[in-house]
N, C-alpha and C. Protein backbone atom coordinates (compact mmCIF):
# COMPACT_ATOMS: atom_id res chain seq x y z
N MET A 1 92.01 32.79 83.80
CA MET A 1 92.26 33.53 84.77
C MET A 1 90.88 34.80 84.63
N ARG A 2 90.25 35.09 85.96
CA ARG A 2 89.52 36.36 85.99
C ARG A 2 89.76 37.25 86.42
N MET A 3 89.50 38.66 85.91
CA MET A 3 89.67 39.53 86.46
C MET A 3 88.25 40.21 86.46
N THR A 4 88.48 40.88 88.00
CA THR A 4 87.04 41.85 88.15
C THR A 4 87.43 43.23 88.69
N PHE A 5 86.65 44.22 88.07
CA PHE A 5 87.22 45.30 88.23
C PHE A 5 86.17 46.25 88.86
N ARG A 6 86.02 46.70 89.92
CA ARG A 6 85.14 47.32 91.12
C ARG A 6 85.42 48.89 90.58
N ARG A 7 83.96 49.44 90.10
CA ARG A 7 83.69 50.87 90.29
C ARG A 7 83.55 51.41 91.35
N MET A 8 84.64 52.34 91.67
CA MET A 8 84.44 53.01 93.11
C MET A 8 83.99 54.47 92.77
N ALA A 9 83.60 55.04 93.83
CA ALA A 9 83.35 56.42 93.78
C ALA A 9 84.31 56.94 93.25
N ASP A 10 84.25 58.54 92.72
CA ASP A 10 84.96 59.55 92.42
C ASP A 10 86.48 59.77 93.35
N ARG A 11 87.24 59.92 92.81
CA ARG A 11 88.79 60.17 93.36
C ARG A 11 89.11 58.82 94.19
N ARG A 12 88.42 57.87 94.16
CA ARG A 12 88.75 56.38 94.86
C ARG A 12 89.19 55.52 93.72
N PRO A 13 91.06 54.88 94.27
CA PRO A 13 91.26 54.26 93.06
C PRO A 13 90.57 52.94 92.78
N VAL A 14 90.68 52.20 91.62
CA VAL A 14 89.51 50.95 91.37
C VAL A 14 90.14 50.12 92.03
N GLU A 15 89.49 49.17 92.58
CA GLU A 15 89.82 47.66 93.09
C GLU A 15 89.63 46.76 92.14
N THR A 16 90.49 45.93 92.31
CA THR A 16 90.60 45.09 90.87
C THR A 16 90.91 43.37 91.87
N ARG A 17 90.28 42.43 91.59
CA ARG A 17 90.66 41.16 92.04
C ARG A 17 90.80 40.27 90.66
N VAL A 18 92.17 39.62 91.14
CA VAL A 18 92.49 38.48 90.22
C VAL A 18 92.51 37.26 90.56
N GLU A 19 91.47 36.12 89.90
CA GLU A 19 91.76 34.85 90.16
C GLU A 19 92.42 34.18 89.15
N ARG A 20 93.47 33.85 89.33
CA ARG A 20 94.32 32.98 88.42
C ARG A 20 93.71 31.54 88.34
N ASP A 21 94.10 31.04 87.56
CA ASP A 21 93.42 29.62 86.88
C ASP A 21 94.14 28.47 87.64
N ASP A 22 95.23 29.10 88.85
CA ASP A 22 95.90 27.76 89.46
C ASP A 22 94.90 28.08 91.01
N GLY A 23 94.12 29.13 91.22
CA GLY A 23 93.62 29.05 92.35
C GLY A 23 93.88 30.44 93.33
N VAL A 24 94.99 30.79 92.74
CA VAL A 24 95.62 31.96 93.59
C VAL A 24 94.76 33.36 93.28
N VAL A 25 94.30 34.04 94.44
CA VAL A 25 93.64 35.26 94.25
C VAL A 25 94.35 36.47 94.88
N PHE A 26 94.38 37.65 94.07
CA PHE A 26 94.79 38.57 94.29
C PHE A 26 94.08 39.67 94.43
N GLU A 27 94.20 40.73 94.95
CA GLU A 27 93.48 42.26 95.03
C GLU A 27 94.93 43.36 94.66
N MET A 28 94.30 44.16 94.02
CA MET A 28 95.24 45.48 93.92
C MET A 28 94.26 46.59 94.13
N ARG A 29 94.98 47.99 93.94
CA ARG A 29 94.22 48.89 93.58
C ARG A 29 94.81 49.67 92.57
N GLY A 30 94.30 50.14 91.62
CA GLY A 30 94.88 50.97 90.26
C GLY A 30 94.47 52.26 90.07
N ALA A 31 95.28 52.91 89.17
CA ALA A 31 94.89 54.24 88.76
C ALA A 31 93.31 54.34 87.88
N GLY A 32 93.11 55.25 87.70
CA GLY A 32 91.86 55.48 87.13
C GLY A 32 90.18 55.34 87.95
N GLY A 33 90.14 56.30 89.13
CA GLY A 33 88.92 56.42 89.67
C GLY A 33 87.78 56.69 89.40
N GLY A 34 86.54 56.75 89.91
CA GLY A 34 85.13 57.13 89.37
C GLY A 34 85.08 56.81 88.11
N ALA A 35 84.83 57.62 87.12
CA ALA A 35 84.29 57.34 85.57
C ALA A 35 85.30 57.23 85.03
N ASP A 36 86.73 57.59 85.18
CA ASP A 36 87.66 57.36 84.08
C ASP A 36 87.68 55.73 84.09
N LEU A 37 87.92 55.27 83.00
CA LEU A 37 88.77 54.03 82.47
C LEU A 37 89.68 53.56 83.50
N PRO A 38 89.74 52.61 83.98
CA PRO A 38 91.04 52.17 84.88
C PRO A 38 92.14 51.83 83.86
N HIS A 39 93.42 52.12 84.43
CA HIS A 39 94.45 51.63 83.38
C HIS A 39 94.45 50.33 83.33
N ASP A 40 94.33 49.55 84.35
CA ASP A 40 94.71 47.96 84.26
C ASP A 40 93.64 47.62 83.11
N LEU A 41 92.09 48.16 83.03
CA LEU A 41 90.91 47.55 82.41
C LEU A 41 91.60 48.10 80.81
N VAL A 42 92.09 49.27 80.60
CA VAL A 42 92.52 49.47 79.59
C VAL A 42 93.50 48.39 78.83
N HIS A 43 94.58 48.13 79.72
CA HIS A 43 95.46 47.14 79.39
C HIS A 43 94.87 45.56 79.01
N ALA A 44 93.80 45.50 80.10
CA ALA A 44 93.09 44.19 79.61
C ALA A 44 92.16 44.33 78.36
N LEU A 45 91.91 45.01 78.24
CA LEU A 45 90.69 45.27 76.88
C LEU A 45 91.87 45.36 75.76
N VAL A 46 92.86 46.16 75.84
CA VAL A 46 93.60 46.20 74.64
C VAL A 46 94.56 44.85 74.20
N GLU A 47 94.79 44.31 75.32
CA GLU A 47 95.55 43.02 74.91
C GLU A 47 94.72 41.93 74.71
N THR A 48 93.55 42.22 75.17
CA THR A 48 92.42 41.21 74.72
C THR A 48 92.07 40.94 73.22
N ALA A 49 91.87 42.85 72.79
CA ALA A 49 91.56 42.71 71.30
C ALA A 49 92.52 42.34 70.43
N LEU A 50 93.99 42.77 70.96
CA LEU A 50 94.88 42.92 70.07
C LEU A 50 95.45 40.98 69.93
N ARG A 51 94.98 40.50 71.11
CA ARG A 51 95.45 38.77 71.42
C ARG A 51 97.06 38.60 71.75
N VAL A 52 97.24 40.08 72.79
CA VAL A 52 98.75 40.12 73.23
C VAL A 52 99.08 39.11 73.90
N PRO A 53 99.81 38.38 73.98
CA PRO A 53 99.96 36.84 74.91
C PRO A 53 100.89 37.27 76.24
N ASP A 54 101.73 38.46 76.03
CA ASP A 54 102.87 38.84 76.96
C ASP A 54 102.63 39.89 77.34
N GLY A 55 101.91 40.53 77.44
CA GLY A 55 101.43 42.02 77.93
C GLY A 55 101.30 41.68 79.61
N ILE A 56 100.73 42.89 79.96
CA ILE A 56 100.73 42.85 81.42
C ILE A 56 100.00 41.80 82.03
N TRP A 57 98.85 41.74 81.13
CA TRP A 57 97.74 40.11 81.98
C TRP A 57 98.44 38.98 81.78
N GLY A 58 98.79 38.62 80.36
CA GLY A 58 99.61 37.83 80.15
C GLY A 58 100.57 37.09 81.01
N CYS A 59 101.24 37.94 81.26
CA CYS A 59 102.54 37.74 82.41
C CYS A 59 101.85 37.28 83.78
N VAL A 60 100.52 38.17 84.50
CA VAL A 60 100.01 37.73 85.62
C VAL A 60 99.33 36.38 85.37
N ALA A 61 98.92 36.07 84.34
CA ALA A 61 98.36 34.92 84.11
C ALA A 61 99.45 33.72 84.30
N ASP A 62 100.59 34.11 83.71
CA ASP A 62 101.37 33.19 83.73
C ASP A 62 102.63 33.01 85.21
N GLY A 63 102.24 33.81 86.28
CA GLY A 63 102.46 33.82 87.24
C GLY A 63 103.55 35.31 87.71
N VAL A 64 103.44 36.01 87.06
CA VAL A 64 104.02 37.10 87.46
C VAL A 64 103.13 38.04 88.26
N VAL A 65 103.82 38.51 89.68
CA VAL A 65 103.06 39.33 90.68
C VAL A 65 103.79 40.48 90.84
N TRP A 66 103.09 41.76 90.48
CA TRP A 66 103.21 42.98 90.24
C TRP A 66 103.27 43.50 91.97
N GLN A 67 104.00 44.74 92.41
CA GLN A 67 104.01 45.42 93.58
C GLN A 67 102.86 45.64 93.78
N SER A 68 101.89 46.16 93.03
CA SER A 68 100.53 46.54 93.67
C SER A 68 99.69 45.43 93.96
N MET A 69 100.14 44.35 93.52
CA MET A 69 99.29 42.92 93.90
C MET A 69 99.22 42.41 95.27
N ARG A 70 98.11 42.59 96.08
CA ARG A 70 98.17 41.77 97.52
C ARG A 70 97.49 40.11 97.43
N HIS A 71 98.53 39.16 97.97
CA HIS A 71 98.02 37.86 97.97
C HIS A 71 97.00 37.89 98.66
N VAL A 72 95.58 37.30 98.51
CA VAL A 72 94.31 37.05 98.97
C VAL A 72 93.95 35.76 99.84
N SER A 73 94.15 34.66 98.84
CA SER A 73 94.17 33.51 99.09
C SER A 73 94.48 32.34 98.11
N GLY A 74 94.20 31.02 98.37
CA GLY A 74 95.10 30.10 97.42
C GLY A 74 96.68 29.89 97.73
N ARG A 75 97.00 28.80 97.58
CA ARG A 75 98.51 28.45 97.66
C ARG A 75 99.16 28.81 96.48
N GLN A 76 100.44 29.60 96.80
CA GLN A 76 101.08 30.25 95.71
C GLN A 76 102.02 28.74 95.56
N PRO A 77 102.33 28.63 94.21
CA PRO A 77 103.43 27.52 93.72
C PRO A 77 104.74 28.02 94.50
N PRO A 78 105.57 26.50 94.90
CA PRO A 78 106.82 26.78 95.19
C PRO A 78 107.59 27.89 94.38
N HIS A 79 108.40 28.56 94.73
CA HIS A 79 109.57 29.52 94.21
C HIS A 79 108.56 30.31 93.36
N ALA A 80 107.51 30.98 93.90
CA ALA A 80 106.56 31.70 92.92
C ALA A 80 107.23 33.28 92.97
N ALA A 81 107.96 33.56 93.85
CA ALA A 81 108.64 34.91 93.80
C ALA A 81 109.59 34.93 92.68
N GLU A 82 110.66 33.85 92.75
CA GLU A 82 111.66 33.84 91.93
C GLU A 82 111.13 33.63 90.46
N ARG A 83 110.01 32.76 89.94
CA ARG A 83 109.31 32.88 88.97
C ARG A 83 108.86 34.22 88.66
N SER A 84 108.47 34.68 89.37
CA SER A 84 107.84 36.11 89.14
C SER A 84 108.81 37.02 88.75
N ALA A 85 110.18 37.12 89.32
CA ALA A 85 111.35 37.87 88.91
C ALA A 85 111.68 37.37 87.95
N GLN A 86 111.97 36.17 87.33
CA GLN A 86 112.35 35.93 86.07
C GLN A 86 111.64 35.88 84.86
N LEU A 87 110.56 35.93 85.26
CA LEU A 87 109.28 36.16 84.15
C LEU A 87 109.19 37.63 83.74
N LYS A 88 109.48 38.48 84.33
CA LYS A 88 109.60 39.98 84.38
C LYS A 88 110.83 40.48 83.51
N ARG A 89 111.85 39.97 84.14
CA ARG A 89 113.20 40.01 83.64
C ARG A 89 112.86 39.41 81.92
N ARG A 90 112.65 38.43 81.48
CA ARG A 90 112.83 37.66 80.58
C ARG A 90 111.83 38.46 79.25
N ARG A 91 110.59 38.70 79.83
CA ARG A 91 109.57 39.70 79.26
C ARG A 91 109.57 40.95 79.31
N ALA A 92 110.62 41.57 79.71
CA ALA A 92 110.60 43.24 79.78
C ALA A 92 110.56 43.98 78.80
N ALA A 93 111.11 43.40 77.68
CA ALA A 93 110.71 44.21 76.40
C ALA A 93 109.38 43.96 75.95
N ALA A 94 108.65 42.93 76.05
CA ALA A 94 107.28 42.82 75.70
C ALA A 94 106.26 43.64 76.65
N ILE A 95 106.40 43.61 77.77
CA ILE A 95 105.97 44.23 79.01
C ILE A 95 105.88 45.94 78.50
N GLN A 96 107.04 46.37 78.37
CA GLN A 96 107.43 47.72 77.54
C GLN A 96 106.63 47.81 76.70
N GLN A 97 106.51 47.24 75.71
CA GLN A 97 105.63 47.22 74.40
C GLN A 97 104.13 47.36 74.74
N ALA A 98 103.99 46.45 75.34
CA ALA A 98 102.73 46.36 75.98
C ALA A 98 101.84 47.90 76.62
N GLU A 99 102.88 48.51 77.61
CA GLU A 99 102.78 49.56 78.19
C GLU A 99 102.36 50.68 76.98
N GLY A 100 103.53 50.88 75.88
CA GLY A 100 102.89 51.70 74.54
C GLY A 100 102.16 51.34 73.99
N LEU A 101 101.61 49.96 73.51
CA LEU A 101 100.68 49.68 72.88
C LEU A 101 99.14 50.20 73.45
N ALA A 102 99.06 49.93 74.98
CA ALA A 102 97.85 50.32 75.70
C ALA A 102 97.70 51.99 75.60
N ASP A 103 99.00 52.71 75.72
CA ASP A 103 99.26 54.11 75.41
C ASP A 103 98.39 55.08 74.24
N LEU A 104 98.98 54.07 73.11
CA LEU A 104 98.71 54.46 71.44
C LEU A 104 97.25 54.24 71.52
N VAL A 105 96.59 53.47 71.84
CA VAL A 105 95.42 52.79 71.55
C VAL A 105 94.44 53.71 72.37
N ARG A 106 94.64 54.10 73.63
CA ARG A 106 94.15 54.76 74.34
C ARG A 106 93.74 55.98 73.74
N ARG A 107 95.08 56.53 73.43
CA ARG A 107 94.93 57.98 72.68
C ARG A 107 94.25 58.15 71.18
N LEU A 108 94.33 56.90 70.61
CA LEU A 108 93.51 56.86 69.61
C LEU A 108 92.07 56.95 69.72
N SER A 109 91.81 56.22 70.80
CA SER A 109 90.38 56.04 71.49
C SER A 109 89.47 57.35 71.57
N LEU A 110 90.77 58.43 72.18
CA LEU A 110 90.31 59.80 72.78
C LEU A 110 90.49 60.90 71.76
N GLY A 111 90.98 60.26 70.53
CA GLY A 111 91.02 61.35 69.36
C GLY A 111 92.39 62.31 69.89
N ALA A 112 93.30 61.61 70.65
CA ALA A 112 94.30 62.77 70.98
C ALA A 112 95.57 62.52 70.13
N GLU A 113 96.45 63.64 70.35
CA GLU A 113 97.42 63.43 69.21
C GLU A 113 98.35 62.16 69.40
N VAL A 114 98.42 61.84 68.14
CA VAL A 114 99.09 60.58 67.79
C VAL A 114 100.21 60.84 66.65
N LEU A 115 101.47 60.92 67.00
CA LEU A 115 102.84 61.24 66.23
C LEU A 115 103.05 60.46 65.11
N PRO A 116 103.26 61.30 63.76
CA PRO A 116 103.60 60.63 62.67
C PRO A 116 104.41 59.44 62.85
N GLY A 117 103.80 58.26 62.43
CA GLY A 117 104.89 57.21 62.42
C GLY A 117 104.65 56.35 63.68
N GLU A 118 103.64 56.72 64.78
CA GLU A 118 103.80 55.90 65.80
C GLU A 118 102.80 54.73 65.64
N VAL A 119 101.84 54.88 64.41
CA VAL A 119 101.07 53.44 64.26
C VAL A 119 101.98 52.43 63.59
N ALA A 120 102.77 52.85 62.62
CA ALA A 120 103.75 52.21 62.05
C ALA A 120 104.43 51.57 62.75
N ALA A 121 105.17 52.35 63.66
CA ALA A 121 106.11 51.63 65.10
C ALA A 121 105.54 50.83 65.75
N SER A 122 104.25 50.89 66.12
CA SER A 122 104.02 49.83 66.82
C SER A 122 103.94 48.35 66.59
N GLY A 123 104.09 48.25 65.16
CA GLY A 123 104.27 46.80 64.40
C GLY A 123 102.93 46.27 64.10
N TRP A 124 101.41 47.37 64.65
CA TRP A 124 100.36 46.82 64.44
C TRP A 124 99.74 47.41 63.34
N ALA A 125 98.51 46.62 62.67
CA ALA A 125 97.92 47.11 61.42
C ALA A 125 96.91 48.61 62.15
N ALA A 126 96.85 49.12 61.18
CA ALA A 126 96.23 50.51 61.32
C ALA A 126 94.87 50.25 61.57
N GLY A 127 94.27 49.19 61.02
CA GLY A 127 92.88 48.95 61.10
C GLY A 127 92.56 47.77 62.17
N ASP A 128 93.59 46.93 62.68
CA ASP A 128 93.54 46.37 64.11
C ASP A 128 93.69 47.64 65.69
N LEU A 129 94.36 48.30 65.10
CA LEU A 129 94.59 49.64 66.11
C LEU A 129 93.28 50.41 66.49
N ALA A 130 92.90 50.89 65.34
CA ALA A 130 91.36 51.30 65.08
C ALA A 130 90.18 50.74 65.62
N ALA A 131 89.92 49.28 65.56
CA ALA A 131 89.31 48.42 65.91
C ALA A 131 89.31 48.31 67.81
N ALA A 132 90.17 48.39 67.86
CA ALA A 132 90.85 48.21 69.44
C ALA A 132 90.38 49.56 70.13
N ALA A 133 90.66 50.75 69.46
CA ALA A 133 90.29 52.03 70.03
C ALA A 133 88.85 52.22 69.81
N ALA A 134 88.10 51.73 68.84
CA ALA A 134 86.53 51.65 69.11
C ALA A 134 86.07 50.90 69.94
N ALA A 135 86.80 49.90 70.42
CA ALA A 135 86.19 48.91 71.45
C ALA A 135 86.66 49.79 72.91
N LEU A 136 87.95 50.41 73.10
CA LEU A 136 88.00 51.07 74.40
C LEU A 136 87.12 52.51 74.02
N THR A 137 86.55 52.95 73.51
CA THR A 137 85.46 54.15 73.48
C THR A 137 84.25 53.41 73.63
N GLU A 138 83.88 52.24 73.21
CA GLU A 138 82.24 51.76 73.98
C GLU A 138 82.85 51.17 75.61
N ALA A 139 84.06 50.88 75.86
CA ALA A 139 84.24 50.44 77.12
C ALA A 139 84.17 51.62 78.25
N ARG A 140 84.51 52.96 77.52
CA ARG A 140 84.81 54.02 78.32
C ARG A 140 83.42 54.11 78.83
N ARG A 141 82.39 54.11 77.58
CA ARG A 141 80.90 54.57 78.02
C ARG A 141 80.32 53.27 78.95
N ARG A 142 80.56 52.51 78.55
CA ARG A 142 80.03 51.50 79.75
C ARG A 142 80.65 51.32 80.92
N TRP A 143 82.04 51.76 81.13
CA TRP A 143 82.54 51.78 82.55
C TRP A 143 81.67 53.15 83.25
N ALA A 144 81.48 54.38 82.62
CA ALA A 144 80.91 55.18 82.97
C ALA A 144 79.55 54.96 83.72
N ALA A 145 79.01 54.35 82.84
CA ALA A 145 77.39 53.89 83.30
C ALA A 145 77.60 53.13 84.46
N LEU A 146 78.56 52.57 84.79
CA LEU A 146 78.38 51.29 86.20
C LEU A 146 78.22 52.43 87.38
N ARG A 147 77.47 51.97 88.66
CA ARG A 147 77.50 52.86 89.48
C ARG A 147 78.54 52.30 90.81
N PRO A 148 78.84 53.41 91.64
CA PRO A 148 80.09 52.82 92.47
C PRO A 148 79.88 51.41 93.10
N GLY A 149 80.30 50.63 93.22
CA GLY A 149 80.42 49.02 93.58
C GLY A 149 79.92 48.00 92.77
N GLU A 150 79.45 48.56 91.53
CA GLU A 150 79.22 47.23 90.36
C GLU A 150 80.47 47.08 89.88
N VAL A 151 80.47 46.07 89.16
CA VAL A 151 81.93 45.64 88.66
C VAL A 151 81.92 45.00 86.93
N TRP A 152 82.92 44.91 86.41
CA TRP A 152 83.06 44.56 85.11
C TRP A 152 84.19 43.16 85.36
N GLN A 153 83.70 41.90 84.75
CA GLN A 153 84.04 40.80 85.05
C GLN A 153 84.77 40.66 83.39
N LEU A 154 86.37 40.14 83.29
CA LEU A 154 86.75 39.60 82.07
C LEU A 154 87.59 38.27 82.57
N ASP A 155 87.70 37.67 81.41
CA ASP A 155 88.17 36.26 81.33
C ASP A 155 89.59 36.17 80.72
N TRP A 156 90.65 35.98 81.35
CA TRP A 156 92.11 35.90 80.22
C TRP A 156 91.84 34.15 79.76
N PRO A 157 91.56 34.09 78.40
CA PRO A 157 91.61 32.88 78.10
C PRO A 157 92.87 31.91 78.26
N ALA A 158 92.46 30.36 78.97
CA ALA A 158 93.81 30.11 79.35
C ALA A 158 94.44 29.46 77.86
N ALA A 159 94.05 29.31 76.98
CA ALA A 159 94.89 29.40 75.75
C ALA A 159 95.88 29.87 75.22
N ARG A 160 95.76 31.24 75.50
CA ARG A 160 96.84 32.45 75.43
C ARG A 160 97.84 32.48 76.08
N ARG A 161 97.91 31.55 76.94
CA ARG A 161 99.09 31.55 78.39
C ARG A 161 100.54 31.06 77.07
N ARG A 162 101.43 31.58 77.80
CA ARG A 162 102.56 31.20 76.79
C ARG A 162 103.34 29.97 77.93
């Protein structure tokens, strides 16, 4: 799956194109306009760095369609909406964990307050979280250097699909 994040002008939401391996293409608008690192890109970077198979983007690769996603092209598989709903239910706990993990790594990358025990409670080694936070810090610089209209592409490895 390929994710293309388009840097927009300040105060405009990020535009993301999602091209799944099955040929279905979606577009979505997400939080984090201008020079701010987009929320969905944070998820993609954290989930990639920590090899999270069933977080937000792993779910999309497997067929989940979030409300923010608009179908653009490609034939969706039969019963796609039912499969999406089923995957959301089945992976609800993993999705919540991915949200918490992305938030934790984002705060670590910003040097923001992390409550005692949060790192241990995450289930991840402190070194792995620190490496993901360092990658986010670098990503923030790289994203801010993009001009409006420029893009950042990431590929989600097919081998990581569940």
